Short mmCIF file of C-alpha atoms in Angstrom, two decimals:
data_model
loop_
_atom_site.label_atom_id
_atom_site.label_comp_id
_atom_site.label_asym_id
_atom_site.label_seq_id
_atom_site.Cartn_x
_atom_site.Cartn_y
_atom_site.Cartn_z
CA MET I 1 0.00 0.00 0.00
CA LYS I 2 2.85 2.36 0.89
CA GLN I 3 4.41 1.81 -2.55
CA ILE I 4 1.08 2.60 -4.24
CA LEU I 5 0.77 5.84 -2.26
CA PHE I 6 4.32 6.76 -3.19
CA VAL I 7 3.67 6.19 -6.90
CA LEU I 8 0.47 8.23 -6.67
CA SER I 9 2.37 11.01 -4.94
CA ILE I 10 5.02 11.10 -7.64
CA VAL I 11 2.39 11.10 -10.40
CA LEU I 12 0.61 14.06 -8.85
CA LEU I 13 3.87 15.88 -8.27
CA ALA I 14 5.05 15.25 -11.81
CA ALA I 15 1.76 16.64 -13.08
CA ALA I 16 2.26 19.72 -10.94
CA CYS I 17 5.71 20.23 -12.44
CA GLN I 18 4.82 19.52 -16.05
CA ASN I 19 1.77 21.76 -15.89
CA ALA I 20 3.72 24.59 -14.33
CA ASP I 21 2.79 27.83 -16.00
CA PRO I 22 5.02 30.82 -15.24
CA GLN I 23 2.10 33.14 -16.06
CA LYS I 24 0.02 31.62 -13.28
CA ASN I 25 2.69 32.56 -10.77
CA THR I 26 1.63 36.19 -11.10
CA VAL I 27 -2.10 35.54 -10.60
CA ILE I 28 -3.82 35.39 -7.21
CA VAL I 29 -5.63 32.08 -6.70
CA PRO I 30 -9.21 32.66 -5.42
CA ARG I 31 -10.00 31.37 -1.96
CA ASP I 32 -11.58 27.91 -2.02
CA THR I 33 -14.38 28.27 0.53
CA THR I 34 -15.69 24.76 -0.21
CA ILE I 35 -12.99 23.38 2.09
CA ASN I 36 -14.11 23.24 5.72
CA VAL I 37 -13.74 21.23 8.91
CA ALA I 38 -16.30 18.67 7.75
CA ASN I 39 -14.48 17.64 4.55
CA SER I 40 -10.81 18.18 5.44
CA TYR I 41 -8.30 15.82 7.01
CA THR I 42 -7.63 18.24 9.89
CA GLU I 43 -9.84 20.61 11.83
CA LEU I 44 -7.01 23.11 12.22
CA PHE I 45 -7.65 26.37 10.35
CA PHE I 46 -6.43 29.92 10.93
CA ASP I 47 -7.58 33.41 10.01
CA SER I 48 -6.29 34.93 6.78
CA THR I 49 -5.40 38.15 8.59
CA ARG I 50 -2.69 36.22 10.45
CA MET I 51 -1.12 35.34 7.15
CA GLU I 52 -1.26 38.94 5.90
CA ASN I 53 0.24 40.19 9.16
CA TYR I 54 3.02 37.61 8.80
CA VAL I 55 3.76 38.67 5.22
CA GLN I 56 4.06 42.30 6.31
CA ALA I 57 6.07 41.57 9.47
CA GLU I 58 8.53 39.31 7.65
CA LYS I 59 8.73 41.67 4.65
CA LEU I 60 8.42 38.76 2.25
CA PRO I 61 9.38 39.49 -1.37
CA ASP I 62 6.33 39.90 -3.61
CA SER I 63 6.91 36.59 -5.40
CA LEU I 64 7.19 34.65 -2.13
CA ALA I 65 4.21 36.46 -0.59
CA LEU I 66 2.13 35.50 -3.64
CA GLN I 67 3.15 31.85 -3.30
CA VAL I 68 2.17 31.78 0.38
CA ARG I 69 -1.11 33.58 -0.34
CA ASN I 70 -2.04 31.27 -3.21
CA PHE I 71 -1.14 28.16 -1.26
CA TYR I 72 -3.47 29.03 1.62
CA ASN I 73 -6.21 30.47 -0.59
CA GLY I 74 -6.28 27.11 -2.34
CA ARG I 75 -6.85 25.30 0.96
CA ASN I 76 -9.08 27.93 2.66
CA TYR I 77 -6.41 28.50 5.33
CA GLN I 78 -6.39 24.93 6.53
CA MET I 79 -3.09 24.19 8.24
CA ALA I 80 -0.65 22.11 6.23
CA TRP I 81 2.09 21.16 8.68
CA PHE I 82 0.01 20.35 11.79
CA ASP I 83 -2.62 17.79 12.66
CA SER I 84 -4.51 17.17 15.91
CA SER I 85 -1.47 15.51 17.51
CA GLY I 86 0.96 18.28 16.68
CA LEU I 87 3.62 18.83 14.06
CA THR I 88 3.40 16.18 11.33
CA GLU I 89 6.10 13.66 10.51
CA TYR I 90 6.56 15.11 7.05
CA ALA I 91 7.32 18.49 8.63
CA TYR I 92 10.24 16.79 10.37
CA SER I 93 11.24 15.20 7.06
CA PHE I 94 11.20 18.57 5.32
CA LEU I 95 13.32 20.18 8.03
CA GLN I 96 15.86 17.38 7.75
CA MET I 97 15.85 17.71 3.96
CA GLN I 98 16.42 21.45 4.22
CA ASN I 99 19.27 21.05 6.70
CA GLN I 100 20.94 18.49 4.45
CA TYR I 101 20.71 20.87 1.50
CA ILE I 102 22.23 23.72 3.50
CA SER I 103 25.08 21.41 4.49
CA TYR I 104 25.99 19.89 1.13
CA ALA I 105 25.22 22.92 -1.04
CA LYS I 106 27.03 25.26 1.35
CA ASP I 107 24.06 27.60 1.01
CA SER I 108 22.92 29.21 4.27
CA SER I 109 20.77 31.80 2.48
CA ILE I 110 17.62 29.75 3.10
CA TYR I 111 18.31 29.22 6.81
CA ASN I 112 15.68 30.96 8.95
CA PRO I 113 16.84 31.44 12.56
CA ASP I 114 13.32 32.40 13.69
CA LEU I 115 11.99 29.05 12.51
CA HIS I 116 14.62 27.04 14.34
CA HIS I 117 14.40 29.19 17.47
CA LEU I 118 10.64 28.66 17.61
CA LEU I 119 11.07 24.92 17.13
CA ASP I 120 13.67 24.72 19.88
CA THR I 121 11.56 26.61 22.41
CA MET I 122 8.30 24.77 21.70
CA GLU I 123 9.41 21.14 21.75
CA ALA I 124 7.42 19.06 24.24
CA ASP I 125 8.78 16.11 26.19
CA SER I 126 6.96 13.73 23.85
CA GLY I 127 9.03 14.90 20.95
CA ARG I 128 5.99 16.38 19.20
CA TYR I 129 5.44 20.12 18.96
CA GLN I 130 2.34 21.26 20.89
CA PRO I 131 2.55 25.07 20.72
CA LEU I 132 0.02 27.68 21.68
CA GLN I 133 -2.31 28.68 18.84
CA GLU I 134 -0.46 31.93 18.14
CA ASP I 135 2.94 30.25 17.97
CA ARG I 136 1.48 27.35 16.01
CA THR I 137 0.21 29.68 13.29
CA LYS I 138 3.55 31.45 13.10
CA LEU I 139 5.39 28.15 12.87
CA GLU I 140 2.97 27.00 10.16
CA LEU I 141 3.70 30.10 8.08
CA LEU I 142 7.44 29.90 8.72
CA LEU I 143 7.47 26.31 7.48
CA THR I 144 5.54 27.18 4.32
CA SER I 145 7.68 30.16 3.39
CA SER I 146 10.80 28.12 4.20
CA PHE I 147 9.63 25.35 1.88
CA PHE I 148 9.19 27.80 -1.00
CA ARG I 149 12.64 29.28 -0.37
CA TYR I 150 14.16 25.82 -0.20
CA ALA I 151 12.35 24.47 -3.27
CA ALA I 152 13.25 27.50 -5.38
CA LYS I 153 16.95 26.99 -4.67
CA ALA I 154 17.13 23.18 -4.53
CA TYR I 155 14.80 22.44 -7.46
CA GLN I 156 15.23 25.43 -9.80
CA GLY I 157 18.63 26.89 -8.94
CA ASN I 158 19.97 30.25 -7.89
CA ASP I 159 17.71 32.91 -9.40
CA LYS I 160 20.41 35.55 -9.04
CA ILE I 161 22.48 33.80 -11.70
CA ASN I 162 21.71 34.95 -15.23
CA ALA I 163 22.32 31.81 -17.27
CA ARG I 164 22.74 33.79 -20.48
CA ASP I 165 25.60 35.75 -18.95
CA LEU I 166 27.29 32.36 -18.62
CA GLY I 167 26.66 31.40 -22.25
CA TRP I 168 23.69 29.14 -21.40
CA TYR I 169 20.73 29.57 -23.78
CA ILE I 170 18.72 26.46 -22.87
CA PRO I 171 15.53 27.75 -21.18
CA ARG I 172 15.76 27.15 -17.45
CA LYS I 173 13.25 24.77 -15.91
CA LYS I 174 10.19 26.40 -14.34
CA LEU I 175 8.09 24.78 -11.63
CA ASN I 176 4.81 25.82 -10.05
CA LEU I 177 6.06 25.45 -6.49
CA THR I 178 2.63 26.19 -5.03
CA SER I 179 1.26 23.14 -6.85
CA VAL I 180 4.29 21.09 -5.78
CA LEU I 181 3.72 21.84 -2.09
CA ASP I 182 -0.04 21.39 -2.40
CA SER I 183 0.46 17.94 -3.95
CA LEU I 184 2.90 16.93 -1.23
CA ILE I 185 0.54 18.02 1.53
CA ARG I 186 -2.50 16.39 -0.10
CA ASN I 187 -0.59 13.12 0.01
CA LYS I 188 0.34 13.82 3.64
CA GLY I 189 3.98 14.12 2.68
CA LYS I 190 4.40 10.51 1.66
CA ASP I 191 8.10 10.05 0.86
CA ILE I 192 8.68 13.81 0.80
CA ASP I 193 12.35 13.16 1.53
CA LYS I 194 12.63 11.06 -1.66
CA TYR I 195 11.04 13.60 -3.96
CA ASP I 196 13.29 15.81 -6.06
CA PRO I 197 11.95 17.35 -9.30
CA VAL I 198 15.46 17.46 -10.71
CA TYR I 199 17.31 15.66 -13.49
CA VAL I 200 18.60 12.25 -12.37
CA GLN I 201 22.21 13.40 -12.70
CA TYR I 202 21.66 15.88 -9.86
CA ASN I 203 21.22 13.20 -7.22
CA LEU I 204 24.02 11.10 -8.70
CA LEU I 205 26.37 14.06 -8.38
CA ARG I 206 25.10 14.77 -4.87
CA GLN I 207 26.10 11.26 -3.80
CA GLN I 208 29.57 11.86 -5.24
CA LEU I 209 29.76 15.24 -3.51
CA LEU I 210 29.17 13.58 -0.14
CA ARG I 211 32.04 11.18 -0.92
CA TYR I 212 34.34 14.13 -1.58
CA TYR I 213 33.31 15.78 1.68
CA GLU I 214 34.34 12.57 3.47
CA LEU I 215 37.70 12.61 1.68
CA GLU I 216 38.12 16.23 2.74
CA LYS I 217 37.48 15.28 6.38
CA GLU I 218 40.11 12.55 6.17
CA GLY I 219 42.72 15.14 5.19
CA ALA I 220 46.23 14.21 4.04
CA TRP I 221 45.47 15.11 0.38
CA GLN I 222 49.01 16.15 -0.34
CA PRO I 223 50.50 16.69 -3.82
CA ILE I 224 52.20 13.63 -5.27
CA ASN I 225 55.81 14.40 -6.15
CA LEU I 226 57.32 12.56 -9.12
CA THR I 227 60.90 11.44 -9.50
CA GLN I 228 60.49 10.95 -13.26
CA LYS I 229 58.22 12.23 -16.05
CA SER I 230 56.17 9.07 -16.46
CA TYR I 231 55.66 5.60 -15.03
CA LYS I 232 54.97 2.42 -16.98
CA PRO I 233 53.78 -1.03 -15.89
CA GLY I 234 56.54 -2.81 -13.99
CA ASP I 235 58.03 0.37 -12.49
CA SER I 236 58.34 0.71 -8.73
CA SER I 237 58.95 3.74 -6.52
CA VAL I 238 57.67 5.66 -3.51
CA ALA I 239 55.67 7.86 -5.92
CA ILE I 240 53.85 4.81 -7.30
CA GLY I 241 52.91 3.88 -3.73
CA ALA I 242 51.43 7.36 -3.27
CA ILE I 243 49.56 7.09 -6.59
CA ARG I 244 48.15 3.70 -5.57
CA LYS I 245 46.86 5.20 -2.34
CA ARG I 246 45.26 8.11 -4.22
CA LEU I 247 43.58 5.73 -6.68
CA GLN I 248 42.28 3.70 -3.74
CA SER I 249 40.78 6.83 -2.16
CA LEU I 250 39.07 7.74 -5.44
CA GLY I 251 37.67 4.24 -5.90
CA ASP I 252 39.59 3.28 -9.04
CA LEU I 253 41.86 0.79 -7.28
CA LYS I 254 39.85 -1.69 -5.22
CA THR I 255 42.77 -3.19 -3.28
CA THR I 256 43.84 -1.82 0.10
CA ASP I 257 47.51 -2.79 -0.05
CA SER I 258 50.48 -0.45 0.38
CA LEU I 259 52.57 -1.77 -2.50
CA GLN I 260 54.93 0.49 -4.43
CA VAL I 261 54.87 -1.42 -7.70
CA PHE I 262 52.97 -0.66 -10.92
CA ASP I 263 51.36 -4.09 -11.36
CA SER I 264 48.61 -5.35 -13.69
CA ILE I 265 45.87 -4.53 -11.17
CA MET I 266 47.10 -0.96 -11.01
CA VAL I 267 47.15 -0.75 -14.82
CA LYS I 268 43.39 -1.39 -14.88
CA ALA I 269 42.87 1.27 -12.22
CA VAL I 270 44.99 3.78 -14.14
CA LYS I 271 43.04 3.17 -17.35
CA GLN I 272 39.74 3.62 -15.54
CA PHE I 273 40.97 6.89 -14.04
CA GLN I 274 42.14 8.08 -17.45
CA ARG I 275 38.77 7.22 -18.96
CA ARG I 276 36.94 9.11 -16.21
CA TYR I 277 39.02 12.22 -16.74
CA GLY I 278 39.16 12.20 -20.53
CA ILE I 279 42.88 11.44 -20.62
CA LYS I 280 44.43 9.20 -23.27
CA GLU I 281 43.71 5.69 -22.05
CA ASP I 282 47.18 4.19 -22.46
CA GLY I 283 47.81 2.83 -18.97
CA VAL I 284 50.87 5.07 -18.55
CA ILE I 285 51.07 7.55 -15.67
CA GLY I 286 52.13 10.86 -17.20
CA THR I 287 51.99 14.56 -16.40
CA SER I 288 48.33 14.93 -17.43
CA MET I 289 47.24 12.21 -15.02
CA ILE I 290 49.34 13.55 -12.16
CA LYS I 291 47.85 17.00 -12.71
CA GLU I 292 44.37 15.55 -12.20
CA LEU I 293 45.44 13.43 -9.23
CA ASN I 294 46.92 16.50 -7.55
CA ARG I 295 43.87 18.72 -8.04
CA PRO I 296 42.81 19.98 -4.56
CA LEU I 297 39.64 18.41 -3.17
CA GLU I 298 38.20 21.88 -2.70
CA ASP I 299 38.43 22.45 -6.45
CA ARG I 300 36.59 19.20 -7.20
CA ILE I 301 33.89 20.01 -4.65
CA ARG I 302 33.31 23.36 -6.32
CA GLN I 303 33.24 21.70 -9.72
CA LEU I 304 30.55 19.31 -8.47
CA LEU I 305 28.50 22.15 -6.98
CA VAL I 306 28.72 24.16 -10.21
CA ASN I 307 27.49 21.22 -12.27
CA MET I 308 24.74 20.42 -9.77
CA GLU I 309 23.52 23.98 -10.24
CA ARG I 310 23.34 23.37 -14.00
CA MET I 311 21.44 20.13 -13.38
CA ARG I 312 18.78 22.15 -11.56
CA TRP I 313 18.20 24.16 -14.72
CA VAL I 314 17.50 21.28 -17.11
CA PRO I 315 14.18 19.39 -17.39
CA ALA I 316 13.65 16.82 -14.64
CA ASN I 317 12.12 14.49 -17.21
CA PRO I 318 13.75 14.98 -20.63
CA PRO I 319 12.14 13.49 -23.75
CA ALA I 320 12.40 9.72 -24.15
CA ASP I 321 14.43 10.12 -27.36
CA TYR I 322 16.96 12.92 -27.74
CA LEU I 323 20.53 13.81 -28.65
CA LEU I 324 22.92 15.44 -26.20
CA VAL I 325 26.23 17.00 -27.14
CA ASN I 326 28.33 17.58 -24.04
CA ILE I 327 30.88 20.15 -25.14
CA PRO I 328 33.63 19.53 -22.52
CA ALA I 329 33.34 15.76 -23.07
CA TYR I 330 33.71 16.13 -26.86
CA GLN I 331 30.96 13.54 -27.25
CA LEU I 332 27.45 13.10 -28.65
CA PHE I 333 25.14 10.91 -26.56
CA VAL I 334 22.13 9.26 -28.21
CA PHE I 335 19.24 8.50 -25.85
CA LYS I 336 16.42 6.15 -26.81
CA ASP I 337 13.46 5.27 -24.57
CA GLY I 338 15.06 7.25 -21.77
CA LYS I 339 18.33 5.30 -21.78
CA LEU I 340 21.75 5.88 -23.33
CA ASN I 341 21.79 3.96 -26.61
CA TRP I 342 25.24 4.83 -27.93
CA LYS I 343 27.73 7.69 -28.14
CA MET I 344 30.37 9.04 -30.49
CA ASN I 345 33.29 11.44 -30.42
CA VAL I 346 32.81 14.96 -31.75
CA VAL I 347 34.85 18.07 -32.46
CA VAL I 348 33.46 21.28 -30.93
CA GLY I 349 34.18 24.98 -31.23
CA SER I 350 37.57 26.29 -30.22
CA ALA I 351 38.15 28.66 -27.31
CA ALA I 352 37.97 31.52 -29.82
CA HIS I 353 34.77 30.19 -31.44
CA ASN I 354 32.68 28.72 -28.63
CA THR I 355 29.91 26.29 -29.52
CA VAL I 356 26.69 27.82 -28.22
CA ILE I 357 24.79 26.07 -25.41
CA PHE I 358 21.15 25.77 -26.48
CA ARG I 359 18.28 23.45 -27.38
CA GLY I 360 16.87 22.72 -30.85
CA ASP I 361 14.77 20.22 -32.75
CA MET I 362 16.42 18.27 -35.55
CA LYS I 363 14.28 18.42 -38.70
CA TYR I 364 16.52 17.75 -41.68
CA ILE I 365 19.33 15.57 -42.95
CA VAL I 366 21.23 16.95 -45.93
CA PHE I 367 23.26 14.46 -47.97
CA SER I 368 26.15 15.67 -50.17
CA PRO I 369 25.73 19.22 -48.83
CA TYR I 370 27.04 22.49 -50.13
CA TRP I 371 28.98 24.49 -47.58
CA ASN I 372 27.91 28.11 -47.53
CA VAL I 373 31.07 29.70 -46.19
CA PRO I 374 30.34 32.20 -43.37
CA ASN I 375 31.31 35.76 -44.17
CA SER I 376 33.74 35.86 -41.25
CA ILE I 377 35.69 32.95 -42.76
CA VAL I 378 35.50 34.52 -46.21
CA GLN I 379 37.04 37.72 -44.87
CA LYS I 380 39.71 36.08 -42.71
CA GLU I 381 40.66 33.06 -44.81
CA ILE I 382 39.16 32.94 -48.32
CA LEU I 383 39.91 36.46 -49.55
CA PRO I 384 43.54 36.39 -48.35
CA GLY I 385 43.86 33.02 -50.11
CA ILE I 386 42.46 34.45 -53.37
CA ARG I 387 44.92 37.35 -53.20
CA LYS I 388 47.79 34.90 -52.98
CA ASN I 389 46.43 32.45 -55.56
CA LYS I 390 43.82 33.30 -58.21
CA ASN I 391 42.95 29.61 -58.47
CA TYR I 392 42.19 29.35 -54.75
CA LEU I 393 38.43 28.80 -55.24
CA ALA I 394 38.87 26.12 -57.91
CA ARG I 395 41.55 24.31 -55.91
CA HIS I 396 39.17 24.10 -52.95
CA ASN I 397 36.14 23.13 -55.06
CA MET I 398 34.49 26.47 -54.30
CA GLU I 399 32.40 28.89 -56.32
CA MET I 400 31.12 32.43 -56.04
CA ILE I 401 27.31 32.78 -56.10
CA ASN I 402 25.78 36.27 -55.91
CA GLY I 403 28.72 37.57 -53.92
CA SER I 404 28.76 34.63 -51.51
CA VAL I 405 31.19 31.73 -51.47
CA ARG I 406 30.12 28.12 -51.25
CA GLN I 407 31.97 24.83 -51.47
CA LYS I 408 30.54 22.19 -53.81
CA PRO I 409 29.54 18.71 -52.60
CA GLY I 410 32.25 16.09 -52.52
CA PRO I 411 34.61 14.16 -50.24
CA GLY I 412 36.75 17.26 -49.70
CA ASN I 413 33.81 19.42 -48.63
CA SER I 414 34.35 20.87 -45.15
CA LEU I 415 30.95 19.47 -44.11
CA GLY I 416 31.85 16.02 -45.42
CA LEU I 417 29.10 13.87 -46.91
CA VAL I 418 26.18 14.79 -44.64
CA LYS I 419 24.93 17.43 -42.24
CA PHE I 420 22.12 17.42 -39.69
CA LEU I 421 20.03 20.54 -39.20
CA PHE I 422 18.05 21.74 -36.19
CA PRO I 423 17.18 25.31 -37.28
CA ASN I 424 18.49 27.95 -34.88
CA SER I 425 19.63 31.55 -34.83
CA TYR I 426 23.22 30.55 -34.03
CA ASN I 427 23.80 28.68 -37.31
CA ILE I 428 25.00 25.62 -35.38
CA TYR I 429 24.54 22.13 -36.80
CA LEU I 430 26.09 18.65 -36.80
CA HIS I 431 28.13 17.48 -39.78
CA ASP I 432 30.65 15.09 -41.23
CA THR I 433 34.23 16.20 -41.87
CA PRO I 434 37.14 15.12 -44.08
CA ALA I 435 39.54 15.87 -41.18
CA LYS I 436 39.16 12.47 -39.52
CA SER I 437 42.51 12.57 -37.71
CA LEU I 438 41.22 15.14 -35.21
CA PHE I 439 39.03 12.49 -33.59
CA ASN I 440 42.19 10.76 -32.36
CA GLU I 441 42.94 13.76 -30.13
CA THR I 442 41.77 13.74 -26.51
CA SER I 443 41.01 17.48 -26.59
CA ARG I 444 38.89 18.25 -29.64
CA ALA I 445 38.02 21.97 -29.61
CA PHE I 446 38.99 22.87 -33.18
CA SER I 447 35.89 24.03 -35.09
CA HIS I 448 34.40 27.45 -35.77
CA GLY I 449 31.41 26.53 -33.58
CA CYS I 450 29.61 23.73 -35.40
CA ILE I 451 29.90 20.13 -34.25
CA ARG I 452 31.81 17.60 -36.35
CA LEU I 453 30.84 13.95 -36.02
CA ALA I 454 33.16 10.95 -35.94
CA GLU I 455 30.37 8.61 -37.14
CA PRO I 456 27.91 10.65 -39.23
CA ARG I 457 26.74 7.64 -41.24
CA LYS I 458 25.74 5.84 -38.04
CA LEU I 459 23.65 8.83 -36.97
CA ALA I 460 21.97 9.02 -40.39
CA LEU I 461 21.11 5.31 -40.24
CA TYR I 462 19.75 5.74 -36.71
CA LEU I 463 17.54 8.71 -37.60
CA LEU I 464 16.16 7.00 -40.72
CA GLU I 465 15.79 3.56 -39.17
CA GLY I 466 12.50 1.98 -40.23
CA ASN I 467 11.94 4.56 -42.97
CA LYS I 468 11.02 2.52 -46.05
CA ASP I 469 11.90 5.42 -48.34
CA TRP I 470 15.48 5.38 -47.10
CA PRO I 471 17.03 1.90 -47.01
CA VAL I 472 20.71 1.62 -46.13
CA ASP I 473 21.94 1.29 -49.73
CA LYS I 474 20.08 4.44 -50.77
CA ILE I 475 21.54 6.37 -47.83
CA ASP I 476 25.06 5.30 -48.78
CA LYS I 477 24.53 6.12 -52.45
CA THR I 478 23.05 9.55 -51.75
CA MET I 479 25.79 10.47 -49.28
CA LYS I 480 28.38 9.92 -52.01
CA GLY I 481 26.24 11.06 -54.94
CA GLY I 482 27.65 14.57 -55.24
CA LYS I 483 24.16 16.12 -55.48
CA GLU I 484 22.74 17.96 -52.50
CA THR I 485 19.66 16.10 -51.23
CA TRP I 486 17.43 17.21 -48.37
CA VAL I 487 15.48 14.74 -46.22
CA THR I 488 12.78 15.91 -43.83
CA LEU I 489 12.58 13.71 -40.77
CA PRO I 490 9.08 12.31 -40.21
CA GLN I 491 9.40 13.32 -36.57
CA THR I 492 11.72 15.91 -35.09
CA ILE I 493 14.14 14.86 -32.38
CA PRO I 494 15.26 17.20 -29.58
CA VAL I 495 18.92 18.20 -29.55
CA PHE I 496 20.59 19.59 -26.44
CA ILE I 497 23.98 21.26 -26.72
CA GLY I 498 25.12 21.21 -23.09
CA TYR I 499 28.12 22.06 -20.98
CA PHE I 500 28.83 19.66 -18.12
CA THR I 501 32.30 19.18 -16.69
CA ALA I 502 31.15 16.60 -14.12
CA TRP I 503 28.66 13.76 -14.50
CA VAL I 504 28.11 10.12 -13.59
CA ASP I 505 28.24 7.77 -16.57
CA SER I 506 26.15 4.69 -17.36
CA GLU I 507 28.63 2.53 -15.41
CA GLY I 508 28.14 4.62 -12.28
CA LEU I 509 31.58 6.25 -12.58
CA LEU I 510 32.15 9.92 -11.82
CA ASN I 511 33.64 11.81 -14.78
CA PHE I 512 35.46 15.14 -14.77
CA ARG I 513 36.49 17.28 -17.74
CA ASP I 514 38.37 20.54 -18.24
CA ASP I 515 36.48 23.83 -18.23
CA ILE I 516 37.45 24.53 -21.84
CA TYR I 517 35.40 27.74 -22.23
CA GLY I 518 35.77 29.07 -18.67
CA HIS I 519 32.04 28.77 -17.93
CA ASP I 520 32.68 26.90 -14.66
CA LYS I 521 35.03 29.63 -13.48
CA LYS I 522 32.48 32.38 -14.14
CA MET I 523 29.67 30.47 -12.44
CA ALA I 524 31.82 29.66 -9.41
CA GLU I 525 32.53 33.35 -8.97
CA GLN I 526 28.77 34.02 -8.87
CA LEU I 527 27.87 31.02 -6.71
CA PHE I 528 30.60 31.42 -4.13
CA GLY I 529 31.06 35.18 -4.31
CA GLU I 530 34.79 35.19 -4.84
CA LYS I 531 37.32 35.02 -7.63
CA THR I 532 38.70 31.60 -8.52
CA ASP I 533 42.05 30.73 -10.07
#
């Protein structure tokens, strides 16, 4: 029965989130006078003037005051956090949840000393709060306003951060928090401590964050000093002993020995570490790996907190089928039926030509495409080339059309044999490339902003799978046909161009990547209020 109630609670809560309408957050909900003592689960009500006096006394911001007003108008001022026996169990659960958030997020902005002082002074010997009516009403209102403050931060993110200032153009998730709280209370807070309307990666990162806090408490995270530039299997030294210990602490090396030899078990641990950090997976301990091993725990904790903030912005329940390009990972992830189906390496924009972070809907595949050369490239590269060599355009299979330059279809075309379009104002798309060698690099920020694919044919086959008009042989023939051919997808597929430097992969392993565009650094300065190195 408990499981059924939990499922029902989640369904109602999900509906509250998915139906969230930002416009409704500015409208006053009319008072529902049909709710009374006879048809409610508690006989505890209070006068609306108490709420208005509280709003004025506490000087609540207009948005928060409206949330409190609407919440109680919708329940005719029936108490939410108390029943006939005192403070409810889910009130305790919420307080614990809030305290945990303050601790792991290092965010004391939602801490209300009045709330905790009132709780401390009113606790009865039985462990249940049995306050006087006046104090009970104040505690009721303090709990409600505290929930809205908590939920806004924990579920939606810091509203003082302008995502666009940080290069983030994916619309931030919006929740109707009044509906969220109402649904929780209607279900008497069943499993309130398990409910988080956030993307699954958020909680996975939170678990990893707690691990790093434990490592921080243990101390002794000293830099590992090398006696040589690199270490290979079979080597032995004091430094290798220190590296083994570090790999044990991070969970890559499962043994608990204190050996100082680079044995076969350690090789597997080294390769796993390299894979998690995007380092060349060669099983050799070099300067890149030592740099990551020596990164201060405080830096990693901040990196986790920054990425958890981003996870609060994205939809809690993304579409079942979608494509995700994670820029710092240099990878495209293909999700089908809500699960990772496969992934491929990509090349993204360079530090001088950042790939934009946004969301689109893929509508077209273009086989044997022309490349319409952007004017910026024409000015900086094409025109200087023409001045040096009059045959520049012909040598590069290009032509001038109405003052613009385009490259003809063919194997040497900069877009390769196929491109994938999800119309947007940034002129960003996915495409093939003749420069295949770049995919062998571990850091692949080389493009002018668009995303080059290591396996474009595989993506084309995936998108046209089951389409009788496009069998495999026709796809292959059209890709190499030399004639531009547009295909409209029967159903669009969402594309997310994201920026995550920390995430947990499908194997449950924590991954870190470099902050290639400096977005982490800028966000950390806003989140933590200080400059970072």
